[in-house]
XYZ file of C-alpha atoms in Angstrom:
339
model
C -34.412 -28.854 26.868
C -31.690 -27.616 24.308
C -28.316 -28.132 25.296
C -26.879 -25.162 26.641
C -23.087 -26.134 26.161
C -21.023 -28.079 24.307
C -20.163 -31.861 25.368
C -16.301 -31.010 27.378
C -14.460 -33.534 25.885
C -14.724 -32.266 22.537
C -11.980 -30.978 20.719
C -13.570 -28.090 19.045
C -16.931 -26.414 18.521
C -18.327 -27.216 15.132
C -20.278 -25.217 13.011
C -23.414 -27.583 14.058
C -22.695 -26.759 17.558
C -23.680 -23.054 16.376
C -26.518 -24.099 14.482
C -27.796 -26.567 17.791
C -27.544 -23.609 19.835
C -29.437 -21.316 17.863
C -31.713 -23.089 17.073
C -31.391 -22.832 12.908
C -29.774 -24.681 10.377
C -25.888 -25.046 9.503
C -27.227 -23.779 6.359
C -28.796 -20.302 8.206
C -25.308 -20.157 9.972
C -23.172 -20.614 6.474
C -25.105 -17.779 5.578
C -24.082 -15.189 8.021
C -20.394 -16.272 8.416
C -20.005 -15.983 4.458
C -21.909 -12.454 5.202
C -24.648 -13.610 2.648
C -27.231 -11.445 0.886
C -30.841 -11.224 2.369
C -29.580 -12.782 5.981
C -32.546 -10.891 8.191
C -30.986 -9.143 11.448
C -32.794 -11.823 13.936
C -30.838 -14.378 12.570
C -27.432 -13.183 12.634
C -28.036 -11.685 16.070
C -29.179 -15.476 17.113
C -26.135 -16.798 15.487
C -23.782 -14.369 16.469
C -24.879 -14.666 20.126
C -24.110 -18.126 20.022
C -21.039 -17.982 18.336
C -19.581 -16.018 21.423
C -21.270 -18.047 23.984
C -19.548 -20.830 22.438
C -16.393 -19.473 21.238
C -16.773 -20.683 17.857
C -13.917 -20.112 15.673
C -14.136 -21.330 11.858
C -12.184 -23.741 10.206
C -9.686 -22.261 7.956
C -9.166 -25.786 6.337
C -12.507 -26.231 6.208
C -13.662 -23.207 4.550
C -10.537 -23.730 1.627
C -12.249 -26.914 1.140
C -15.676 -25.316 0.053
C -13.715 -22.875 -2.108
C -12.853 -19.832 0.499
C -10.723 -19.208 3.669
C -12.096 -15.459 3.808
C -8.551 -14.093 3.892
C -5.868 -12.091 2.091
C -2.705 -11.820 2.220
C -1.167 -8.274 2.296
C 2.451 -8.368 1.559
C 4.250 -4.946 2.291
C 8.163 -4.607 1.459
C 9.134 -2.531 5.256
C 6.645 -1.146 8.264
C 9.275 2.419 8.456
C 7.461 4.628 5.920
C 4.848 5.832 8.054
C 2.796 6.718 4.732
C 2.057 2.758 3.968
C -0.104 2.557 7.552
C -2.801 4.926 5.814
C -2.974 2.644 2.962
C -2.885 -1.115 4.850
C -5.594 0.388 7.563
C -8.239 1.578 4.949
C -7.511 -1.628 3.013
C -8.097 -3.587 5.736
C -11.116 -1.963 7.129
C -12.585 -2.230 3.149
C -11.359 -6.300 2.957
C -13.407 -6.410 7.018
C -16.707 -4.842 5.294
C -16.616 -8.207 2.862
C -15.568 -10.116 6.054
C -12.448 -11.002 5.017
C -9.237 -11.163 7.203
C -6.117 -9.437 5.911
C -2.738 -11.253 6.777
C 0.657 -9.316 7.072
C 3.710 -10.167 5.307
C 7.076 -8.176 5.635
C 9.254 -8.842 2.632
C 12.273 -6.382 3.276
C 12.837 -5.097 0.070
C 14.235 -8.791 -0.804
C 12.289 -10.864 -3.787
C 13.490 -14.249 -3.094
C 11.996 -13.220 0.054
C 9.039 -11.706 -1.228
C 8.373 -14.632 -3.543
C 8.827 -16.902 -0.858
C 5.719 -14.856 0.982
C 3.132 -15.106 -1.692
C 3.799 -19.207 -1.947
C 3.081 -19.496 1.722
C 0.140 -17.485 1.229
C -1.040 -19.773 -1.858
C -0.345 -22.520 0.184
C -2.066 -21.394 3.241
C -5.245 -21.508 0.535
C -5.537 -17.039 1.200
C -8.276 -16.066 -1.227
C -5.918 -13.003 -2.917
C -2.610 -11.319 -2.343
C -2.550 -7.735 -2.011
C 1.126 -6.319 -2.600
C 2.696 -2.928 -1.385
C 5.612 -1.272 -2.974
C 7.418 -4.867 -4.294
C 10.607 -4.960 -5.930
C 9.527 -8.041 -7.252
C 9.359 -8.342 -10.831
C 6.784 -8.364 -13.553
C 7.725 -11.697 -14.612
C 7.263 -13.299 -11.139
C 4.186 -11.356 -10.597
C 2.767 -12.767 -13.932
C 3.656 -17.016 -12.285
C 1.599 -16.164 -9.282
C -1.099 -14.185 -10.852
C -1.898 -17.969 -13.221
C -2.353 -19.408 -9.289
C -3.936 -16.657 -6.839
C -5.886 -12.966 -7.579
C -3.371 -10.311 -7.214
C -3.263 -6.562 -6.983
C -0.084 -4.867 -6.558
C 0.127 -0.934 -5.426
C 3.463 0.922 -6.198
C 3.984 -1.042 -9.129
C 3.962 0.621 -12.805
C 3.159 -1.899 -15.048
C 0.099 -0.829 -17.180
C 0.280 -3.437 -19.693
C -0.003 -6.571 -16.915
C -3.104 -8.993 -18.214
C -3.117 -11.418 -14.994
C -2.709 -9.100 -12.153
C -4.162 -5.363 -11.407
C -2.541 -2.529 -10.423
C -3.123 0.515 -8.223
C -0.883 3.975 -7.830
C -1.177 7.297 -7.774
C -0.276 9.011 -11.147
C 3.094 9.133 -9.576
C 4.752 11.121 -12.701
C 2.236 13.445 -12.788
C 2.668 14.133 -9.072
C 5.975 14.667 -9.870
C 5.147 17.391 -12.603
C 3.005 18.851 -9.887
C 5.785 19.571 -7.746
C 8.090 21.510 -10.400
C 4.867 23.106 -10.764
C 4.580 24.126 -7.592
C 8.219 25.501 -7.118
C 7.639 27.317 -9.983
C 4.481 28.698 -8.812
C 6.306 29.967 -5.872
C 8.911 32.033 -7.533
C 11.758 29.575 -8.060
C 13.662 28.476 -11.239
C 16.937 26.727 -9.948
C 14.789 23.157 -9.241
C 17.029 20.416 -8.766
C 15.500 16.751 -7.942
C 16.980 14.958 -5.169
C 16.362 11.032 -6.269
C 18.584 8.129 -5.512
C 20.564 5.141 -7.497
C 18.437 3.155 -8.919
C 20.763 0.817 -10.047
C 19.537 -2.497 -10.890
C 15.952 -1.583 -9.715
C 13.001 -2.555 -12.245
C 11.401 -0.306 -14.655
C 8.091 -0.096 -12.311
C 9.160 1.250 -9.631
C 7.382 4.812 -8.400
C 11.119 6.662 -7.937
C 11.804 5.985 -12.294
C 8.005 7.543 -12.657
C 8.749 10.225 -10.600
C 11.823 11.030 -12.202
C 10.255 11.310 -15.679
C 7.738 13.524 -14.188
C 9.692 15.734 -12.791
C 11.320 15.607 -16.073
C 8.638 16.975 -18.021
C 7.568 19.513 -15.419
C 11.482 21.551 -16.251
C 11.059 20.420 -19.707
C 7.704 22.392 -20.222
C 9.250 25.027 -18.449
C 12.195 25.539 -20.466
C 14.348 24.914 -17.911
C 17.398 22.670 -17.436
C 16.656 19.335 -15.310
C 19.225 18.274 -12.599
C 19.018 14.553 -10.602
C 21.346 14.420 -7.548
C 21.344 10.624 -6.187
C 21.783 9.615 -2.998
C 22.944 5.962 -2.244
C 20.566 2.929 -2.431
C 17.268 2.437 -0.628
C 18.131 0.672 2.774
C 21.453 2.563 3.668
C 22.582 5.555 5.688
C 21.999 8.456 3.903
C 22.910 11.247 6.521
C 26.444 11.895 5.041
C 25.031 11.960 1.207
C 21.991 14.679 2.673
C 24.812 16.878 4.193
C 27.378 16.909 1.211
C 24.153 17.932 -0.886
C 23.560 20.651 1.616
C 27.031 21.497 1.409
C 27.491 21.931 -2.096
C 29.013 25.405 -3.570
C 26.300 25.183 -6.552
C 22.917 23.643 -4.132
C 20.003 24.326 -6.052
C 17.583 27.026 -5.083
C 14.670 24.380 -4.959
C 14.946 20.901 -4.785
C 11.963 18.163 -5.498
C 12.631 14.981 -3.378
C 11.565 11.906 -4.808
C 9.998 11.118 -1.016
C 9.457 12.358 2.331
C 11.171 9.643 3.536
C 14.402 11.827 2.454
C 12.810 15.142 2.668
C 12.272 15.100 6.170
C 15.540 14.071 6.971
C 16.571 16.863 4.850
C 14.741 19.402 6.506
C 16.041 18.607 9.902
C 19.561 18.599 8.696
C 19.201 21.637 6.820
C 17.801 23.773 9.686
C 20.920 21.973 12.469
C 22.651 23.305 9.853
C 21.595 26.952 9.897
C 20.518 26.655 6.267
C 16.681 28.674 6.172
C 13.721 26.749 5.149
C 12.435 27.808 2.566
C 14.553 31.548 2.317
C 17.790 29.807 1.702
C 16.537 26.176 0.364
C 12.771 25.300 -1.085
C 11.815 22.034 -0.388
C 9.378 19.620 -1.960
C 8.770 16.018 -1.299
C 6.327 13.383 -2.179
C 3.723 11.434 -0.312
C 2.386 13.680 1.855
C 3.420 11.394 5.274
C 1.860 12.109 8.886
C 5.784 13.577 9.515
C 5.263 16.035 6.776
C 2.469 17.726 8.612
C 3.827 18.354 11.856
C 4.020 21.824 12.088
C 8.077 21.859 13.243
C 8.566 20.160 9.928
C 5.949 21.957 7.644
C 6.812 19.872 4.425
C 4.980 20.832 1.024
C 4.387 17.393 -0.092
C 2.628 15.652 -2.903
C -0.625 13.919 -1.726
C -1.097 10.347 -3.299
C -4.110 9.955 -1.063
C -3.298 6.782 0.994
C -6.611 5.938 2.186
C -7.732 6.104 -2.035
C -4.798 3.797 -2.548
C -6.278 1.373 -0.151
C -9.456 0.891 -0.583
C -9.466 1.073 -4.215
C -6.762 -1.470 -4.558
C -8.852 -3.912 -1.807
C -12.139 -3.402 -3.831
C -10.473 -4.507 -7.007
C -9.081 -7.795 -5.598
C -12.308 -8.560 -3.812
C -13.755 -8.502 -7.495
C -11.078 -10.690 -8.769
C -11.631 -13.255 -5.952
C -15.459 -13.013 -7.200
C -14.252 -14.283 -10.997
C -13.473 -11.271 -12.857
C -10.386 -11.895 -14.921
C -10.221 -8.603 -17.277
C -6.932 -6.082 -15.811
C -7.561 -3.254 -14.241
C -4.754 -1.101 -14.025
C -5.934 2.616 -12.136
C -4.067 6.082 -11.466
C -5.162 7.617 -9.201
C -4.736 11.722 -9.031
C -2.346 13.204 -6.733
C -2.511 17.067 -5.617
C 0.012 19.247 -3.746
C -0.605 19.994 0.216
C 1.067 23.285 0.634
C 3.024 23.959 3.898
C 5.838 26.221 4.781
C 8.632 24.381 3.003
C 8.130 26.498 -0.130
């Protein structure tokens, strides 16, 4: 009679425990952990059962030893913009239908901390690196590209050979929102951005600038940036002496919701009308933006596009491909009250 469970003082199941149990070969059981083509639905049903009978867990170190661990590492530079959750969860549920395993790494904004991320992730033997909104730079981008498949979202850098590259056409979301103030009546468009200091020349807030840029230049109409201070600090004083100002645009285009909302709230506590005294339109289209107290026109970058498109093209790099792939993807305007 088959053995029915595995011998107690064994450290760990073993893929030939599986295989015992069901009754196939470790060969038939390879098959349907690496979610092979052609594996019939009687055998991965006999497998599977046995896999949870016997709690079988895989081997990472094994598996990097045959060539794959099945995993990914998804580095994201802060959890606080609710707008990123859209993209992780339909890049994760894409990576799951390949039956890989995404991996979460918090970078805070910081490259040497960033950098330090992805080398853990090389040396944990992770099959790719997908990369959310970095600050890191091209250069260092390029040094782990030579080691690991990488595809970075939020990062403008169309002419990258080693590495692809997802975003939404972020300065021609930008044009869409001049467009859109102008469609509603207004002229006096100001964009409300923030210093970029010494922040690199891919970043989304430089492409949005230059898009908002040619939206007032095709206009006719003169182009005003107001900063606010660096990402990462208090901002609440800079959104109120903008609100207070004796010359406040009649429309202002803000490089994010992460500072239109904010300015919405502190606009109305101020008894400033939204939109009859102040026309607001941000950019990313974030769950906060569609809550009907807030009623934000936002730009749509389509987060759940973002995702899965950038998860599908480093699945194909893990498979071999090595050409870059470097895709915009089109944004749209979600009109709410706001304007």
């Amino acid at each position: 009679m088959k053995n029915q469970t595995v011998n107690a003082t064994r450290d760990r199941v073993t893929i030939r425990d599986v295989a015992h149990d069901a009754g196939v070969s470790v060969a038939a059981v390879s098959k349907v952990l690496r979610n092979a083509y052609g594996v019939s639905e009687v055998l991965r049903t006999k497998v599977e059962t046995s896999i949870e009978k016997l709690n079988y867990r895989p081997s990472v170190a094994a598996r990097a030893m045959r060539g794959r661990t099945q995993t990914v590492g998804v580095l994201v530079i802060e959890l606080s913009n609710p707008f990123l959750a859209g993209v992780i969860e339909e890049a994760n549920a894409t990576l799951a239908k390949s039956s890989f395993k995404a991996l979460i790494g918090i970078g805070r904004s910081t490259s040497p901390i960033e950098a330090s991320m992805i080398e853990s992730m090389i040396d944990n033997r992770m099959d790719g690196v997908l990369i959310i909104a970095p600050r890191i730079s091209s250069k260092v981008l390029e040094r782990y590209a030579r080691q690991i498949p990488i595809v970075v979202i939020a990062h403008h850098e169309p002419h990258a050979q080693t590495y692809d590259t997802v975003n939404s056409d972020d300065r021609r979301g930008a044009c869409l929102a001049v467009e859109a103030a102008l469609r509603s009546g207004y002229t006096d468009i100001a964009m409300l951005g923030y210093d970029l200091a010494d922040s690199p020349p891919t970043i989304v807030a430089l492409q949005r600038e230059k898009g908002y840029l040619d939206g007032m230049k095709a206009a006719g109409l003169e182009a005003r940036i107001i900063r606010l201070p660096l990402v990462g600090s208090d901002r609440r004083a800079a959104i109120n002496d903008f609100l207070a100002l004796n010359d406040r645009p009649r429309a202002v285009f803000v490089w994010s919701d992460l500072d239109a909302v904010p300015l919405i709230n502190a606009a109305r506590m101020s008894g400033i009308r939204v939109p009859e005294d102040l026309a607001i339109v941000g950019y990313d289209n974030s769950p906060m933006a569609a809550i009907p107290l807030v009623g934000l026109t936002s730009v749509d970058q389509n987060a759940a596009e973002l995702g899965r498109t950038a998860s599908e093209a480093l699945l194909s790099r893990i498979e071999g491909r090595k050409d870059a792939r470097h895709v915009l993807i089109e944004p749209r305007i979600e009109w709410r009250g706001s304007t």
